[in-house]
Tab-separated table of C-alpha atoms in Angstrom:
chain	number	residue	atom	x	y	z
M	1	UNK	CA	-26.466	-9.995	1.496
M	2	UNK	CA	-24.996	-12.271	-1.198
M	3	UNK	CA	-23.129	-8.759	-2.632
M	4	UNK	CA	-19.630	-8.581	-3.157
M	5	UNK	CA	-17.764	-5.884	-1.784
M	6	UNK	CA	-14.502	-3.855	-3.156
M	7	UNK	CA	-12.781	-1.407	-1.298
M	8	UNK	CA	-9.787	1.042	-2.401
M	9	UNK	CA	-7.829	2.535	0.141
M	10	UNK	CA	-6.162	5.820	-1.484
M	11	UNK	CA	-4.761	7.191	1.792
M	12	UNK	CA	-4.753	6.301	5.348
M	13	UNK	CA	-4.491	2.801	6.734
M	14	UNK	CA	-7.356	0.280	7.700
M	15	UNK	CA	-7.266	-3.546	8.827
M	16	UNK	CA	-9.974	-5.761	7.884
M	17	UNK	CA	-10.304	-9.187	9.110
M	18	UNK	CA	-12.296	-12.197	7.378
M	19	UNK	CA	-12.224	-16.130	8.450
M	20	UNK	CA	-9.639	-14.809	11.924
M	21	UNK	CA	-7.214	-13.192	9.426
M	22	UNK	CA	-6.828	-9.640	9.292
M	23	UNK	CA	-5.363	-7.767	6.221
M	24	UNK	CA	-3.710	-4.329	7.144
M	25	UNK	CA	-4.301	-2.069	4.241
M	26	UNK	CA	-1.906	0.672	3.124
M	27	UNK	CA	-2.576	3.202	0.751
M	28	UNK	CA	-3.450	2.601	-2.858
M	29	UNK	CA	-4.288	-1.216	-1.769
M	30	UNK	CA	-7.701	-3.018	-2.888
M	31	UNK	CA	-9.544	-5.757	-0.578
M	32	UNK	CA	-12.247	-7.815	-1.889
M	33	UNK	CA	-14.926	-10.336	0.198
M	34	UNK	CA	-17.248	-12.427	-1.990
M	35	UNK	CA	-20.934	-12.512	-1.225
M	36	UNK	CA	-21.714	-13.409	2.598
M	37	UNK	CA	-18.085	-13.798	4.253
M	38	UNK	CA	-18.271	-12.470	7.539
M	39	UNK	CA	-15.915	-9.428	7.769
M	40	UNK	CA	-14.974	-6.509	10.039
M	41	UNK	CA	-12.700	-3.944	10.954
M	42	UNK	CA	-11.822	-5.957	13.996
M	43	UNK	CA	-12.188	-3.186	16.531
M	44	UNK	CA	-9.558	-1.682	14.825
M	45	UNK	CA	-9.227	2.330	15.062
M	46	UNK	CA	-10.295	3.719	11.733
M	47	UNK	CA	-7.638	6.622	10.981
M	48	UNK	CA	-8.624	9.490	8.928
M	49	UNK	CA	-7.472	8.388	4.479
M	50	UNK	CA	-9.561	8.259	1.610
M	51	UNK	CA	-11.282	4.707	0.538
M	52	UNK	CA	-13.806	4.190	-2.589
M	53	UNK	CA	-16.062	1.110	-1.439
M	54	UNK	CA	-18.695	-0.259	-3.596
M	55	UNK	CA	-20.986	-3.426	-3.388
M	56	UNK	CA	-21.512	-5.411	-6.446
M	57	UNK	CA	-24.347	-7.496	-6.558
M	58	UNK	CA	-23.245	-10.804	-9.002
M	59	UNK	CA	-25.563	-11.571	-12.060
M	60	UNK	CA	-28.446	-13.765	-11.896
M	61	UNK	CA	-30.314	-15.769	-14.147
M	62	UNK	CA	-30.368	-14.287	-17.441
M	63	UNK	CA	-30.240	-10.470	-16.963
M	64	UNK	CA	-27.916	-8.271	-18.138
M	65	UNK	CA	-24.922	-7.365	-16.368
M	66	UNK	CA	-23.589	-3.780	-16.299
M	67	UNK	CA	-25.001	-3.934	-19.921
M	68	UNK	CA	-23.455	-6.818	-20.872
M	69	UNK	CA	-24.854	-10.516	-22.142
M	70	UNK	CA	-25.430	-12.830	-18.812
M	71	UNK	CA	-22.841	-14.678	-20.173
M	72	UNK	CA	-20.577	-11.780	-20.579
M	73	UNK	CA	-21.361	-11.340	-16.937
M	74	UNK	CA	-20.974	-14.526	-15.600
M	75	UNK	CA	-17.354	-14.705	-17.223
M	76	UNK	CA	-16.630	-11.206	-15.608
M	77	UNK	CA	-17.580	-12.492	-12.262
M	78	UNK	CA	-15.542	-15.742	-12.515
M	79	UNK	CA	-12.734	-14.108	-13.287
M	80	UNK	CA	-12.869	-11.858	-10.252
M	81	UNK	CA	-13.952	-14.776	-8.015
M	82	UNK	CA	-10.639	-16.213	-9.758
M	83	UNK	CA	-8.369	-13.955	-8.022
M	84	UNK	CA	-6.159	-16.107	-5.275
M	85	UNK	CA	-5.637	-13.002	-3.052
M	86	UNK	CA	-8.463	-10.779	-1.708
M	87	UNK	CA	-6.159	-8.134	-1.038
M	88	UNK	CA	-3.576	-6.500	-3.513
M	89	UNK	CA	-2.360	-3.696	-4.895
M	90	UNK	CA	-4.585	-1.503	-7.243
M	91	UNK	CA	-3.151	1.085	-10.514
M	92	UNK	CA	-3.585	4.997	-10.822
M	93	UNK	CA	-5.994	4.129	-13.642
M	94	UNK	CA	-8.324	2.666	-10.807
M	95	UNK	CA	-8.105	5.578	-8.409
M	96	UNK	CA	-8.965	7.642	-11.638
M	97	UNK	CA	-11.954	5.468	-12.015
M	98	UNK	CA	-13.178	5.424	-8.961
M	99	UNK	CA	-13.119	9.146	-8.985
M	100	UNK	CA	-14.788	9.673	-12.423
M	101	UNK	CA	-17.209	7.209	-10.851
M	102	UNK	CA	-17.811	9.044	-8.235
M	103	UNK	CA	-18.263	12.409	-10.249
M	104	UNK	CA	-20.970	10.788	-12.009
M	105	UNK	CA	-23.070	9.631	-8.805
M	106	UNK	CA	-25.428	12.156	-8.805
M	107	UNK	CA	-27.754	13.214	-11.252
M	108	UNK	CA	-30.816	11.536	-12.850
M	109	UNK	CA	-29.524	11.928	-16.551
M	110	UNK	CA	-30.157	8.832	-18.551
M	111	UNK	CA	-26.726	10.045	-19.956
M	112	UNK	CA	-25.055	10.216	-16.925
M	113	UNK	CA	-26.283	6.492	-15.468
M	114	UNK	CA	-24.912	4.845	-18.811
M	115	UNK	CA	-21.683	6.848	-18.470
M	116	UNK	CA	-21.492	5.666	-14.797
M	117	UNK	CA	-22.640	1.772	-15.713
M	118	UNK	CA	-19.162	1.939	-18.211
M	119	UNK	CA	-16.958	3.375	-15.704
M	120	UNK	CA	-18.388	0.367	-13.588
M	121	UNK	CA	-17.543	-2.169	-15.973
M	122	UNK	CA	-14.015	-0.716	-16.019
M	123	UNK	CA	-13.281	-0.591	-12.600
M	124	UNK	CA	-14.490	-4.415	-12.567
M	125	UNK	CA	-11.648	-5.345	-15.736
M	126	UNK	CA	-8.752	-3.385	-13.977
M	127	UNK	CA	-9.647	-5.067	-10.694
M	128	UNK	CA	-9.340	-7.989	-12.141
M	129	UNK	CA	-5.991	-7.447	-14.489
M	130	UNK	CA	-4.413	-5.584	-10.984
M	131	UNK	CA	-4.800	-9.096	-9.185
M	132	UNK	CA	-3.778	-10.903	-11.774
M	133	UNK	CA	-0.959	-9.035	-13.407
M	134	UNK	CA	2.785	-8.806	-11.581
M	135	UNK	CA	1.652	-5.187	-10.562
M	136	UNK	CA	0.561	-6.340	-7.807
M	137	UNK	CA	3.894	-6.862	-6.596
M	138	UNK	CA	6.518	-4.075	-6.177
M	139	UNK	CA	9.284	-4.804	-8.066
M	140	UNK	CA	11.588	-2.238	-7.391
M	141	UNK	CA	14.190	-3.604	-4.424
M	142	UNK	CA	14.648	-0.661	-2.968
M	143	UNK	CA	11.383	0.242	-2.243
M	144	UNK	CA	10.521	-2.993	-1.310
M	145	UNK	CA	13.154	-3.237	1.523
M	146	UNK	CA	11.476	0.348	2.298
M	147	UNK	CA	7.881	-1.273	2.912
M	148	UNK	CA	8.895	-4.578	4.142
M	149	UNK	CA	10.720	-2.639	7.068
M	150	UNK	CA	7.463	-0.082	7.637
M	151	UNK	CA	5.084	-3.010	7.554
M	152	UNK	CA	7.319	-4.212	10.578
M	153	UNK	CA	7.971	-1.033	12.583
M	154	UNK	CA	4.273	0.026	11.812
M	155	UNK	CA	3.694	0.683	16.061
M	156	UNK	CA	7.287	3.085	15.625
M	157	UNK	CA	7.492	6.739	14.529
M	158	UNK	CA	8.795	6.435	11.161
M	159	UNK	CA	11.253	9.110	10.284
M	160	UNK	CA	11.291	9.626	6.051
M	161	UNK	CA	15.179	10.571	6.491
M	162	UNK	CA	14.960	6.940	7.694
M	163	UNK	CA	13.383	5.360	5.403
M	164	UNK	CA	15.576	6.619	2.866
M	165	UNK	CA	18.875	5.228	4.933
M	166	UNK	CA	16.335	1.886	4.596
M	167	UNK	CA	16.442	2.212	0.725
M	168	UNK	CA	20.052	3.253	1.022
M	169	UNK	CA	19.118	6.542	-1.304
M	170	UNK	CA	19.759	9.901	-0.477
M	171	UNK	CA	16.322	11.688	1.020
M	172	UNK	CA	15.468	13.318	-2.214
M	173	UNK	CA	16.033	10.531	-4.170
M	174	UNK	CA	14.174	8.794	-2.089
M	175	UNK	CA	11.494	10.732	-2.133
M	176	UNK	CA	11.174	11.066	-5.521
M	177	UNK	CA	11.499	7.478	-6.225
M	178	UNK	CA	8.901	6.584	-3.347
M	179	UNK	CA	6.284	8.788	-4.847
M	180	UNK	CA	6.431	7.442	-8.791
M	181	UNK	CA	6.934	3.806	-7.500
M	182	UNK	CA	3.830	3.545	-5.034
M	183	UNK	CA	1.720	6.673	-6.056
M	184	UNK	CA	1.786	8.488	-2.808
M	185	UNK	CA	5.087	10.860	-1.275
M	186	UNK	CA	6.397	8.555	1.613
M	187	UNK	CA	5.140	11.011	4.390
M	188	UNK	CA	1.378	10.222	2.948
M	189	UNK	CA	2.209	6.363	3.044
C-alpha cells in the first residue's frame, strides 16, 4: 500500500486496467499506477514475454531517498507523478537498467546494495525523461502505419510479409527497419 508501481514489458503482451480503462501493453512499453489505484490484469490471459516490475515506495518526511536529500527526493517523485500518461514507451538504456538491476539483486555486499540503489535512481530519471521526451512517440511513418494497423488486427494472425506490404517496404527492409526503430524483430512484437 501507498507504493508506486513500474512495470517494463520487454516481450510478450499484457493489458492492465485502472479506473475501467485498460492499457494493452506491447513490448518495450512502461505502465505506471501511483500509490493505491486499484489495478488489474482484468482477467486478461497473461502470455508468456519478459516484464521488469518494481514497487517504489515515495519519500517521507525527511529521509533520504535512494541516497539523495528529501528534497532531492521529493522533486524526483513530482516529476514522475508529473507524467500525463501512465503508459508509454520506454529506451534500450532502460531495459539495460533494469537488467544490470537485476544482476545486482542478490548478494549482501555493502558494495553491491549502493551499486544497485544508483542503478535505481537511474531507472527513476530515464522513466521520467522517456514520458516526457518525444520518444515516446514513434516517429517514423512507416512504422507507425505498421503498429497502428497491428494494434487493430491484434485478434488476426499477423503475417510479417504483411506487415511489410503495411509499411509498403520490401520484407527485409522491413525487417530491418522494424527491429532498429522499436527494439524488437517484428515476429517478437
Amino acid at each position: 500500500y501507498g507504493l508506486w508501481e513500474i512495470c517494463f514489458l520487454i516481450r510478450g503482451r499484457q493489458v492492465y486496467r485502472v479506473a475501467n480503462q485498460d492499457y494493452a501493453l506491447g513490448p518495450m512499453d512502461l505502465f505506471i499506477t501511483r500509490p493505491d489505484e486499484v489495478h488489474d490484469s482484468h482477467e486478461q490471459p497473461q502470455e508468456p514475454g519478459a516484464l521488469y516490475w518494481m514497487h517504489l515506495a515515495p519519500p517521507s518526511g525527511n529521509r533520504r531517498f535512494l541516497g539523495q536529500s528529501a528534497a532531492d527526493g521529493r522533486m524526483l517523485m513530482a516529476r514522475l507523478s508529473a507524467l500525463e500518461r501512465r503508459q508509454f514507451h520506454g529506451s534500450r538504456l532502460l531495459r539495460d537498467l533494469f537488467q544490470r538491476a537485476w544482476d545486482r539483486v542478490d548478494g549482501d555486499c555493502q558494495l553491491r546494495r549502493m551499486q544497485l540503489t544508483a542503478i535505481i535512481l537511474e531507472i527513476l530519471f530515464e522513466v521520467v525523461r522517456c514520458g516526457v521526451s518525444d520518444q515516446g512517440e514513434i516517429s517514423d511513418p512507416d512504422i507507425n502505419r505498421v503498429l497502428a494497423y497491428v494494434e487493430r488486427n491484434l485478434r488476426l494472425p499477423l503475417a510479417v510479409a504483411d506487415l511489410a506490404e503495411v509499411a509498403g517496404l520490401s520484407e527485409s527492409w522491413f525487417k530491418a527497419k522494424f527491429r532498429r526503430v522499436v527494439g524488437l524483430p517484428p515476429a517478437d512484437y
